[in-house]
Coordinates of C-alpha atoms in Angstrom, one line a residue:
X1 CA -19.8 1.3 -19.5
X2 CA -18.2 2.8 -16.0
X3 CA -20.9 0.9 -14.5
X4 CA -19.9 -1.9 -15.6
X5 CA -16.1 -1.9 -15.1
X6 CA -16.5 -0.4 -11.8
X7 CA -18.9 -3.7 -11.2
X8 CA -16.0 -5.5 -12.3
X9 CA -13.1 -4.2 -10.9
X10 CA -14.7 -5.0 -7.4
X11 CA -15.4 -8.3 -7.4
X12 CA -11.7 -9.0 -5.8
X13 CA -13.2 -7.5 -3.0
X14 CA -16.3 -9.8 -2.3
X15 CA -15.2 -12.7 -4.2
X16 CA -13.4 -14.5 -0.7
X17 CA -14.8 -14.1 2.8
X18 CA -12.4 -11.7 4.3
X19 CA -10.1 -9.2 2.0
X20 CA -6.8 -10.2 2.6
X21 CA -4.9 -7.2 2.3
X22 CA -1.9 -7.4 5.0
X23 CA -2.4 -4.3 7.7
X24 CA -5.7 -4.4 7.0
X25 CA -6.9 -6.5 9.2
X26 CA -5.0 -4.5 12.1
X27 CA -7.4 -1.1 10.6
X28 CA -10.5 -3.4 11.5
X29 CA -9.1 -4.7 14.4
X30 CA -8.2 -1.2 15.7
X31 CA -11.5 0.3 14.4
X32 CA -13.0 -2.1 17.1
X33 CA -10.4 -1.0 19.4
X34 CA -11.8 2.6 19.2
X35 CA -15.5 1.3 19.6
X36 CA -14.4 0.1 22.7
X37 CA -12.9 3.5 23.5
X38 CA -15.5 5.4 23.5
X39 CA -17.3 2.7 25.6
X40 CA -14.7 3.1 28.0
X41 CA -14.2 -0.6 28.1
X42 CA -10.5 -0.2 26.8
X43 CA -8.5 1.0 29.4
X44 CA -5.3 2.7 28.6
X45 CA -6.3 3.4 25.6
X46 CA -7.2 6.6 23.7
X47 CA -8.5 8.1 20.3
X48 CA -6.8 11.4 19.3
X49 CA -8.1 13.9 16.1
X50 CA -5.5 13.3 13.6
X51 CA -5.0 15.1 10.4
X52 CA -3.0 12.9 8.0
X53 CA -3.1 9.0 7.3
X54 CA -6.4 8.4 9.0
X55 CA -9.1 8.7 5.9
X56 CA -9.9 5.2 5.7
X57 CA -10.0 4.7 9.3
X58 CA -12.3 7.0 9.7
X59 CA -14.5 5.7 7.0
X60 CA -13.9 2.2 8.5
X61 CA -14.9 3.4 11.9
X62 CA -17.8 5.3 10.9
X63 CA -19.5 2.8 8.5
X64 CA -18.7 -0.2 11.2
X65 CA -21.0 1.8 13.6
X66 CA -24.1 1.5 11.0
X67 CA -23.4 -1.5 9.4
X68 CA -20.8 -3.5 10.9
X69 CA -17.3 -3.9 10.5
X70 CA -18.2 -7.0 8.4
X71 CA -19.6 -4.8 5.7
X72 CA -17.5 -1.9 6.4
X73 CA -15.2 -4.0 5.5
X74 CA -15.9 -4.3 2.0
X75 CA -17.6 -1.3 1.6
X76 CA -15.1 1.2 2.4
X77 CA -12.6 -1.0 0.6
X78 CA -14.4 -1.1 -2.5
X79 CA -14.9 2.8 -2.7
X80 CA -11.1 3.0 -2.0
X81 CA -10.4 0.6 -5.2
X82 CA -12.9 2.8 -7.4
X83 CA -11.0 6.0 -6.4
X84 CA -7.6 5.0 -7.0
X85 CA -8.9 2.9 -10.7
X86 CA -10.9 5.5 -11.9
X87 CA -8.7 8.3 -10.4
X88 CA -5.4 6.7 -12.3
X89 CA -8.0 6.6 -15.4
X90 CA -9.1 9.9 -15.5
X91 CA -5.1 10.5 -14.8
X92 CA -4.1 8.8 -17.8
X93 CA -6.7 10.1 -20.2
X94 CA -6.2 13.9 -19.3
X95 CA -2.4 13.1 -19.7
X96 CA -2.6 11.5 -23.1
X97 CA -6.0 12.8 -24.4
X98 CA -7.8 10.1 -24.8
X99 CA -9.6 7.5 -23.0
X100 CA -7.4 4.7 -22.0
X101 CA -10.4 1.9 -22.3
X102 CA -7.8 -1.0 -23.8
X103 CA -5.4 -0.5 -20.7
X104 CA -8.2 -1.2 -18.3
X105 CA -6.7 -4.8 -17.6
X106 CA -3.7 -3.2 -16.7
X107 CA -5.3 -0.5 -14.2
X108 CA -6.8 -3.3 -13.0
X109 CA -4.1 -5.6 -12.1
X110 CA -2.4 -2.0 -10.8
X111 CA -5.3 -1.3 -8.1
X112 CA -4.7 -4.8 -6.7
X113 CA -1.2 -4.2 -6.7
X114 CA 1.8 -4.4 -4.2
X115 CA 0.3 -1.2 -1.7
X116 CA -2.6 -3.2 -2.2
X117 CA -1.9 -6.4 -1.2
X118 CA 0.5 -4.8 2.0
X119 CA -2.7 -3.1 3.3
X120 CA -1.6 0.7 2.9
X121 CA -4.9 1.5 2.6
X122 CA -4.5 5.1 3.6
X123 CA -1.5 5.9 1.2
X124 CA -3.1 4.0 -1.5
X125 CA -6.7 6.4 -1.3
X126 CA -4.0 9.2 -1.0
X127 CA -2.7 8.1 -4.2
X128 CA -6.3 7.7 -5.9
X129 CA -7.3 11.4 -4.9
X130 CA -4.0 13.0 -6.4
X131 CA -4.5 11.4 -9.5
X132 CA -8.0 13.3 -9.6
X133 CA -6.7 16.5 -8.5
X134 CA -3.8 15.9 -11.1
X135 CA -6.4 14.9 -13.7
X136 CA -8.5 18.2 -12.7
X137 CA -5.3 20.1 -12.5
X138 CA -3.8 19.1 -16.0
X139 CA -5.0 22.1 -18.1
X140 CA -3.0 24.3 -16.3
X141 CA -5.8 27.0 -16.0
X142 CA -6.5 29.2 -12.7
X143 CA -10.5 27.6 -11.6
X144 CA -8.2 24.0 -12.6
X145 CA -5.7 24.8 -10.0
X146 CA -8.0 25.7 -7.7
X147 CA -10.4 22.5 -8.0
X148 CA -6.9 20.6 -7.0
X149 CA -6.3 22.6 -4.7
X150 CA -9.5 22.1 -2.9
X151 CA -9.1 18.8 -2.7
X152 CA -5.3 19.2 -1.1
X153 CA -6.7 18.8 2.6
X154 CA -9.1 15.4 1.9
X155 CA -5.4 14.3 0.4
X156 CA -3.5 14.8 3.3
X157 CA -6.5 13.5 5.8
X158 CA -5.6 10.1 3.8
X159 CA -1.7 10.3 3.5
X160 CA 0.9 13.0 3.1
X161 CA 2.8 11.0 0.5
X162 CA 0.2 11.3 -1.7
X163 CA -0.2 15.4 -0.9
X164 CA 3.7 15.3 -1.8
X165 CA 3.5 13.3 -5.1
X166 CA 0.3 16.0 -6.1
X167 CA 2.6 18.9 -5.1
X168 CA 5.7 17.7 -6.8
X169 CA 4.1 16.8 -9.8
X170 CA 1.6 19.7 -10.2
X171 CA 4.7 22.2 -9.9
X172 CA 6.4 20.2 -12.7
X173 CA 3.5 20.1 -15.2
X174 CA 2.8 23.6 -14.6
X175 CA 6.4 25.1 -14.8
X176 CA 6.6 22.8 -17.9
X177 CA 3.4 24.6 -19.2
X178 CA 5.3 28.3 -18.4
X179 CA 9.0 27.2 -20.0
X180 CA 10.1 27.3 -23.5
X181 CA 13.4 25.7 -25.0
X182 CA 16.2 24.9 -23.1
X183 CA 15.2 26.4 -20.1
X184 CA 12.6 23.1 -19.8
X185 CA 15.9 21.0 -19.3
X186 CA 15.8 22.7 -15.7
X187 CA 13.2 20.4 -14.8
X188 CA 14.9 17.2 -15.0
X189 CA 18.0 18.5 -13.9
X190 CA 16.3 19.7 -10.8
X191 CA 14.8 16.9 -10.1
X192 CA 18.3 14.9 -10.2
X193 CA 19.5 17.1 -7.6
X194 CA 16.6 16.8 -5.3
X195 CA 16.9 13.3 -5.5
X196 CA 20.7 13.2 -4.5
X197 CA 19.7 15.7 -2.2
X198 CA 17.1 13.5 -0.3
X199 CA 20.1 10.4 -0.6
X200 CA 23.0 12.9 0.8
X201 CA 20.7 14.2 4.1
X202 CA 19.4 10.9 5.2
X203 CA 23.2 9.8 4.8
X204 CA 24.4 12.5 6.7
X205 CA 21.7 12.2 9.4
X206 CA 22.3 8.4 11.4
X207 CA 19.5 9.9 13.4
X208 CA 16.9 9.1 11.3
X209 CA 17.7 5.4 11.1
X210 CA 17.6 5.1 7.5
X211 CA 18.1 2.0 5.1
X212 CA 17.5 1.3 1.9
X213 CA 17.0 -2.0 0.2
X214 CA 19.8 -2.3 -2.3
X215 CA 17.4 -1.9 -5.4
X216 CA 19.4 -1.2 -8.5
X217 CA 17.9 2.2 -10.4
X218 CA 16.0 0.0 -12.7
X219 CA 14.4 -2.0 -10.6
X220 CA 12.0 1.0 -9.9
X221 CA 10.3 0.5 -12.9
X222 CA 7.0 -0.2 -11.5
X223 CA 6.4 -3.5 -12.8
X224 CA 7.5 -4.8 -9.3
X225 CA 3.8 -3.7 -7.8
X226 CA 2.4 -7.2 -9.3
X227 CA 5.0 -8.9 -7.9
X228 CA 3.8 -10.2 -4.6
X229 CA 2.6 -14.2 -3.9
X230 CA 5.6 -15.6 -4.9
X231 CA 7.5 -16.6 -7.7
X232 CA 4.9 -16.8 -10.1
X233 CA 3.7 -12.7 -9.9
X234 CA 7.3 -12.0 -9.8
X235 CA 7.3 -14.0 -13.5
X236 CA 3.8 -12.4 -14.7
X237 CA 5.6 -9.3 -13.5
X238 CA 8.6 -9.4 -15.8
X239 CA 6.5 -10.5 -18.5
X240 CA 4.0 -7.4 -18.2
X241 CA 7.4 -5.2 -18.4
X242 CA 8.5 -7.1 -21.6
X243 CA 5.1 -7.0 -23.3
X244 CA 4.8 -3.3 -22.3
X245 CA 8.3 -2.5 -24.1
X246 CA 7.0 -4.4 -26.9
X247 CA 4.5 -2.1 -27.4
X248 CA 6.2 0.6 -27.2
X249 CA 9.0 -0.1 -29.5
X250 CA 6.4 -1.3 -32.0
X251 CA 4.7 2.1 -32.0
X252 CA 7.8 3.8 -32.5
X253 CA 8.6 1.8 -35.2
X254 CA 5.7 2.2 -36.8
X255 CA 6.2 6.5 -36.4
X256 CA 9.5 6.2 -37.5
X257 CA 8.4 9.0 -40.1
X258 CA 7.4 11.4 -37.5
X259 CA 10.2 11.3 -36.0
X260 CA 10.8 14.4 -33.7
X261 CA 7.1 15.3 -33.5
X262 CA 6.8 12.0 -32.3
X263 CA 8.8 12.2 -29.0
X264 CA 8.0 15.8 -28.5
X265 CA 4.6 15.1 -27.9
X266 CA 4.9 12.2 -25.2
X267 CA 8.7 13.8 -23.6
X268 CA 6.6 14.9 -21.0
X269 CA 5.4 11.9 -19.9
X270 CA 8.9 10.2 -20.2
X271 CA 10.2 13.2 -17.6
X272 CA 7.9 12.5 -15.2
X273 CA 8.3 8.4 -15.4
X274 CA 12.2 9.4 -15.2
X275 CA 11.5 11.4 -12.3
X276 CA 9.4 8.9 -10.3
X277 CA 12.4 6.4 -10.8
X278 CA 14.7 8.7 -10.2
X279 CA 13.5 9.7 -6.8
X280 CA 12.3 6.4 -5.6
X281 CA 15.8 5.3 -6.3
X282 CA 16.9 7.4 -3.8
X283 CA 14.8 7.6 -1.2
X284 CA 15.2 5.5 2.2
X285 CA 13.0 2.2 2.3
X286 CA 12.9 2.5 5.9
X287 CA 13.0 5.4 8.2
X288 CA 12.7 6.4 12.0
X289 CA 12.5 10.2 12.5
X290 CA 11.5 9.3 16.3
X291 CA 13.4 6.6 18.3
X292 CA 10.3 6.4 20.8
X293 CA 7.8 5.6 17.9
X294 CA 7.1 3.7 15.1
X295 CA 9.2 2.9 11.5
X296 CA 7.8 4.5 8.9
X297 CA 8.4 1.8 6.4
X298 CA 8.3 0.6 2.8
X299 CA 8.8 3.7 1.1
X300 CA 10.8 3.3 -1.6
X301 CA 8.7 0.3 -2.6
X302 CA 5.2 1.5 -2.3
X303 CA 6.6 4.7 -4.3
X304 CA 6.8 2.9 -7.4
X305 CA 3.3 2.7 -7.5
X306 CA 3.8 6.0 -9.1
X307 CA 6.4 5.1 -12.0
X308 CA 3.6 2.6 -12.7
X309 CA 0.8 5.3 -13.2
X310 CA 3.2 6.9 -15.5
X311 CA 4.4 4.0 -17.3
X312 CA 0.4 3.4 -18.3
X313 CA 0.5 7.2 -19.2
X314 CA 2.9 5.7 -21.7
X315 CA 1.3 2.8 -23.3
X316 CA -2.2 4.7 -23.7
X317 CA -0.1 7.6 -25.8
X318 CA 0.5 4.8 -28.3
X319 CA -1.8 4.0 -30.8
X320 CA -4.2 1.1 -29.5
X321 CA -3.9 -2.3 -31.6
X322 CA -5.8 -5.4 -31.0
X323 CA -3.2 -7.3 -29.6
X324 CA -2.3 -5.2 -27.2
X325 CA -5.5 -5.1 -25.6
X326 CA -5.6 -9.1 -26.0
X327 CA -2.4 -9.6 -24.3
X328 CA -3.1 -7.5 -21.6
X329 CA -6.2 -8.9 -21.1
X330 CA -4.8 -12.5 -20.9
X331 CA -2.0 -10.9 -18.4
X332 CA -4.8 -9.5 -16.4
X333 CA -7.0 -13.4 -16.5
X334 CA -3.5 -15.3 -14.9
X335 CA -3.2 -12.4 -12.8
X336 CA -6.5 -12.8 -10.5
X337 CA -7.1 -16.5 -11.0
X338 CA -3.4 -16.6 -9.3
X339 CA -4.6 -14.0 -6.6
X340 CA -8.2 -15.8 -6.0
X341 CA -6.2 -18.9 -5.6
X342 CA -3.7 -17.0 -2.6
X343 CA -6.1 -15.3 -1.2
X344 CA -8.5 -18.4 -0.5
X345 CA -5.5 -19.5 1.4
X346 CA -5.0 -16.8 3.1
X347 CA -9.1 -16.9 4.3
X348 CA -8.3 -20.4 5.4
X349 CA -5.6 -19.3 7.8
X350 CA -8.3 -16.6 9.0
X351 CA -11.2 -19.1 9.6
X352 CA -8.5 -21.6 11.7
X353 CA -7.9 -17.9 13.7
X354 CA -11.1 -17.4 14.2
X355 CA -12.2 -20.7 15.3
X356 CA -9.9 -20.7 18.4
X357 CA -10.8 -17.1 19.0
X358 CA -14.0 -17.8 19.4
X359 CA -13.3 -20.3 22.2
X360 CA -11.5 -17.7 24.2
X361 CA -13.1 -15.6 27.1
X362 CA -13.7 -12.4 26.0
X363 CA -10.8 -10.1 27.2
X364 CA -8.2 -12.8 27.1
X365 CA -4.4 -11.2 25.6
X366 CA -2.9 -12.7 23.0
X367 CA 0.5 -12.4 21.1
X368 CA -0.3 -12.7 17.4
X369 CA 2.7 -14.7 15.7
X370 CA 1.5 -15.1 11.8
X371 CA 4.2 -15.4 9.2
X372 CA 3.4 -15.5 5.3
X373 CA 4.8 -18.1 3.0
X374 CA 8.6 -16.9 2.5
X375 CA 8.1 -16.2 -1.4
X376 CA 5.8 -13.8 -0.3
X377 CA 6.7 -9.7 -0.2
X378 CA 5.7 -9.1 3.7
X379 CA 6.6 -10.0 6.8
X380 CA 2.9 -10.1 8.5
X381 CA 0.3 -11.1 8.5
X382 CA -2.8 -9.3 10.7
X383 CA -5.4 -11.7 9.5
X384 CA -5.5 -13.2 12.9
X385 CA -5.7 -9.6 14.6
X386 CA -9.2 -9.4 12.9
X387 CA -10.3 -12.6 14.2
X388 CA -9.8 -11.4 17.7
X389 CA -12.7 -8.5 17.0
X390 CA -15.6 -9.2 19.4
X391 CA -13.2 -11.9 21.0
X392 CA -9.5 -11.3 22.5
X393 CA -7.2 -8.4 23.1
X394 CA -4.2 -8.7 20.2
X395 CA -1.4 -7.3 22.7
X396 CA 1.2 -6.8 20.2
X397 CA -1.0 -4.6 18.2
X398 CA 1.3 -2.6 16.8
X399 CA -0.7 0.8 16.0
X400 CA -1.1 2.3 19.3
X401 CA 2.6 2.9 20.6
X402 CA 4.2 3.6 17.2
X403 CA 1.7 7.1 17.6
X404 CA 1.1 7.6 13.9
X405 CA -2.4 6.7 13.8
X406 CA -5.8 8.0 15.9
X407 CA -6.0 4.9 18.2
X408 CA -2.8 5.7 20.8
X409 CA -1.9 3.7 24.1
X410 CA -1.2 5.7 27.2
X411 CA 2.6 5.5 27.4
X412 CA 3.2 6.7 30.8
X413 CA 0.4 4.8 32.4
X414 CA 0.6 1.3 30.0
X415 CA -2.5 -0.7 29.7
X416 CA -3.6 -3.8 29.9
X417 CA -4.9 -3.8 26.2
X418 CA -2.0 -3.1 24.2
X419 CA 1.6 -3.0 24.9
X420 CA 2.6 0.6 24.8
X421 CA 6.5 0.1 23.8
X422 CA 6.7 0.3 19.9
X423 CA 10.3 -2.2 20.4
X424 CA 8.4 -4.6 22.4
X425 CA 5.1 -4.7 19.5
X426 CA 7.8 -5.5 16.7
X427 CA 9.7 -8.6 18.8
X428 CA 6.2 -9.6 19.4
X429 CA 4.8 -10.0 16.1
X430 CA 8.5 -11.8 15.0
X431 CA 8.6 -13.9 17.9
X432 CA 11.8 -12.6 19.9
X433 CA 10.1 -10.9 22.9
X434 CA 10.4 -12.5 26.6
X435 CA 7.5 -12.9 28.3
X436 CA 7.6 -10.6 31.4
X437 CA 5.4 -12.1 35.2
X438 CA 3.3 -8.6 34.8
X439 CA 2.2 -9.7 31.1
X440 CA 0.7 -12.5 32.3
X441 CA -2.1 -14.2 31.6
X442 CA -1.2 -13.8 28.5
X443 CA -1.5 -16.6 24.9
X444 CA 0.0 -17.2 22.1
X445 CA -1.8 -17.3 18.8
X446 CA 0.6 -19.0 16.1
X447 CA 1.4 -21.0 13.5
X448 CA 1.8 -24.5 14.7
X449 CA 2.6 -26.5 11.3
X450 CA 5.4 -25.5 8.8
X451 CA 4.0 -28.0 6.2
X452 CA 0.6 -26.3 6.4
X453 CA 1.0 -22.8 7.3
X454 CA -2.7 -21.7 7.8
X455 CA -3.2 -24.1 10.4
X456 CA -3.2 -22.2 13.8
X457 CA -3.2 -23.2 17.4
X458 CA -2.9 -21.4 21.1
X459 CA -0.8 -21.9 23.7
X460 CA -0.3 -20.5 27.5
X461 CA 3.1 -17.8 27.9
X462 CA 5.1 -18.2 30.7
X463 CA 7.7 -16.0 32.2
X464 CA 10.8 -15.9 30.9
X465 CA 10.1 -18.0 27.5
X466 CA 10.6 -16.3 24.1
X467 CA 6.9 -16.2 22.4
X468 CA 8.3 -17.5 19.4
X469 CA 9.8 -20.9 20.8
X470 CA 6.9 -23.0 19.4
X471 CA 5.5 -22.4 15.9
X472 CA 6.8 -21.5 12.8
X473 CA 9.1 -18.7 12.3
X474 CA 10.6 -18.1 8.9

C-alpha cells in the first residue's frame, strides 16, 4: 500500500518535462553555478559551508554530479514530496491514532501546495522532517524525545522555520502532557501573547523593514495553500474549506450524545490549529534584518502550510464516511488535471527559453525578465534561469548577493557572473534597472508577447535603457 501511494503521489513530478516549481529553477541553475566554482571557471564567485536552508541544495548538487542535474532534478524532488506526504501522515496518524488512509487525497493536493508551487524547497523538506520528529516525538516519552531531538540538526540544515515550528510545537504537546485543569489554559494564553509579542517588536523596530499583507485573521486558515494558478484554485480552494466544515459539523452532529467527551478528546488538536493561525496572523510577510542582503520573504503565507497540517489532524479525528473520502477524492481529480494543464504551460515558456539559449555563446550575460500570468500567486518565474544551465550566465540571479544561501558573489571585488548588489538583482528580475557601460555585453531574455506569455525572445542592452522597456511587464 505505501508503495503504491508513494508511486502515486510522484507522478506530478515526472509527468511534464521540467518541474515547474518557481525558485526552483534558480536551485538548479545555481547548483550549476557551484560546479563551475569548483572548476574555477566562475569568477567572483564562491561556495561557503552553510548550516541552515541548504539541504536540498546540497542533495541537488551532489546527485547532479553523478547523474545530472536533469535527473537530479526529479530525484531529489521526489524524495522531498515523499518526506513531507508521508512525514504529514505519520503526523496526523500519531496525533489522532489512527491511520488517515481516506485523507490521502487531501495530503496529496497539500504536498503540491502553495510552498510547493513557489519553489521553497528547503523550508518545505524542513517542514516534512518536523512532522516526523513530531510524529516520533508525540508519546511524550524520554528515548521519543530524544529520536526528535536527533533529528533537530538535519531540520535546521534544511530550514530553521521548520526547527522553530518542531520546537514550538514539541514544548506545547509536552507541557500539555505535564498540566492538569485550568492551568492547561496557560497554553493558549501564552501563545496569544507571543503572537502580539512578535506583531509589537517588528512594529517597534522600522529597522527590520517589515510588512505584512493585510490578511484578515481568518484568512490563515490553510485552505489558501491550493490557491495558486488563478482563479479557479482559488474556487477549488474555498470549496475544500466548505466541504472540510461539512465534515466536521456532521460528525459533531452525529456525537451530539457524547458531548464533552467529545471535544475533550480532539481540544488539543483545535489549540494547536488556533495557534498556527494565531501566530501566522501576526507575523511579518516580509522582512529585512540586513539592509545589505536579501528579503526574507513570504512568511506569513508559506506558514499556513502548518494550520493546514493541523486542520487534516482534524478531519482524520472524525469518524471516516464514504463520502467524505469520495468528495475529497473528486477535489483531489480537478485539482491536478487543473495543475497538469498550468504546468504544461509553464514547460512551454521553458522550451521557448531554452531554444534561444541554446543559440547563445557560452558565457554570454543575460537579464532574465519572466513574469507569470497575473491571477497567478508569484511574481517570478526562474524557469528561464534553468535554461541558461550549460548555456548563458543569468546576471540577475538573485541568490548570490542576498548571502543566505552557499553560492555567494564576492561583494567587494564584483564579478562578471552575477551582479553582487542584492537592490540591483530585484530591479532586474522586475525590469526597472538601468543598464550601466561596465554591464555590457549584456541581453535581455523576456517576454515579448502579452497575448501569449510563454513566448520568449532576446534582445541586446544598451547603456542607459531600463531592461524592462520592451516585453511584458505586469
Amino acid at each position: 500500500m505505501v508503495a503504491l501511494v508513494s508511486a502515486v503521489v510522484v507522478i506530478p513530478c515526472v509527468w511534464q518535462r521540467h518541474i515547474e516549481a518557481g525558485d526552483l529553477g534558480s536551485h538548479v541553475y545555481n547548483a550549476w553555478l557551484a560546479e563551475l566554482v569548483e572548476q574555477g571557471k566562475a569568477p567572483g564567485v564562491y561556495v561557503v559551508t552553510a548550516w541552515k536552508n541548504v539541504l536540498f541544495d546540497l542533495m541537488l548538487f551532489y546527485l547532479g554530479k553523478i547523474v545530472g542535474l536533469g535527473i537530479a532534478e526529479k530525484v531529489a524532488v521526489g524524495v522531498c514530496v515523499l518526506i513531507f506526504f508521508w512525514g504529514v501522515f505519520a503526523l496526523v496518524a500519531a496525533v489522532t491514532g489512527k491511520m488517515p488512509w481516506g485523507l490521502t487525497p487531501a495530503m496529496a493536493m497539500l504536498a503540491y501546495g502553495y510552498v510547493f508551487y513557489m519553489g521553497f524547497i528547503n523550508f518545505y523538506l524542513s517542514i516534512g522532517l518536523a512532522s516526523v520528529a513530531l510524529a516520533v516525538l508525540w508519546p511524550g516519552t524520554k528515548a521519543r524525545v530524544l529520536w526528535a531531538v536527533v533529528l533537530a540538526p538535519v531540520i535546521l540544515l534544511a530550514h530553521p522555520l521548520g526547527l522553530l515550528w518542531l520546537v514550538g510545537t514539541a514544548a506545547y504537546r509536552l507541557l500539555w502532557l505535564r498540566l492538569e485543569g485550568r492551568w492547561r489554559l496557560a497554553l493558549p494564553a501564552s501563545v496569544v501573547a507571543f503572537s502580539v509579542g512578535i506583531l509589537v517588536f517588528f512594529l517597534r523596530h522600522p529597522e527590520y523593514q517589515a510588512d505584512w499583507d493585510g490578511q484578515l485573521f481568518y484568512m490563515r486558515n490553510g485552505a489558501d495553500q491550493l490557491a495558486i494558478y488563478g482563479r479557479r484554485f482559488e474556487v477549488l480552494s474555498w470549496g475544500l474549506l466548505a466541504f472540510g466544515m461539512v465534515c466536521a459539523v456532521v460528525d459533531a452532529w452525529t456525537a451530539a450524545g457524547r458531548g464533552r467527551e467529545y471535544w475533550k478528546e480532539r481540544r488539543l488538536i483545535l489549540e494547536l490549529y488556533f495557534a498556527a493561525v494565531c501566530v501566522t496572523a501576526c507575523v511579518p510577510q516580509n522582512l529585512r534584518p540586513d539592509p545589505n542582503a536579501g528579503w526574507i520573504g513570504v512568511v506569513a503565507t508559506r506558514l499556513t502550510v502548518i494550520s493546514a497540517i493541523f486542520g487534516l489532524c482534524w478531519l482524520a479525528s472524525l469518524r471516516a464516511r464514504w463520502w467524505q473520502v469520495a468528495g475529497f477524492g473528486a477535489v483531489a481529480i480537478l485539482f491536478f488535471a487543473f495543475m497538469f494543464q498550468e504546468t504544461a504551460r509553464l514547460n512551454r515558456l521553458e522550451e521557448n527559453a531554452e531554444r534561444i539559449t541554446r543559440e547563445l555563446p557560452f558565457g554570454t550575460r543575460v537579464l532574465v525578465m519572466a513574469f507569470p500570468d497575473a491571477s497567478y500567486r508569484q511574481m517570478f518565474i526562474h524557469a528561464a534561469d534553468r535554461a541558461c544551465v550549460g548555456h548563458c550566465f543569468v546576471y540577475s540571479n538573485y541568490e548570490p548577493s542576498t548571502k543566505e544561501f552557499r553560492v555567494r558573489v564576492q561583494v567587494q571585488v564584483g564579478s562578471a557572473v552575477v551582479t553582487a548588489n542584492v537592490d540591483d538583482s530585484e530591479d532586474m528580475q522586475s525590469g526597472t534597472y538601468e543598464v550601466q557601460e561596465e554591464d555590457l555585453p549584456l541581453k535581455q531574455i523576456y517576454q515579448c508577447d502579452a497575448s501569449d506569455l510563454t513566448r520568449m525572445c532576446v534582445r541586446d542592452l544598451v547603456t542607459g535603457e531600463l531592461n524592462g522597456r520592451v516585453g511584458y511587464r505586469p
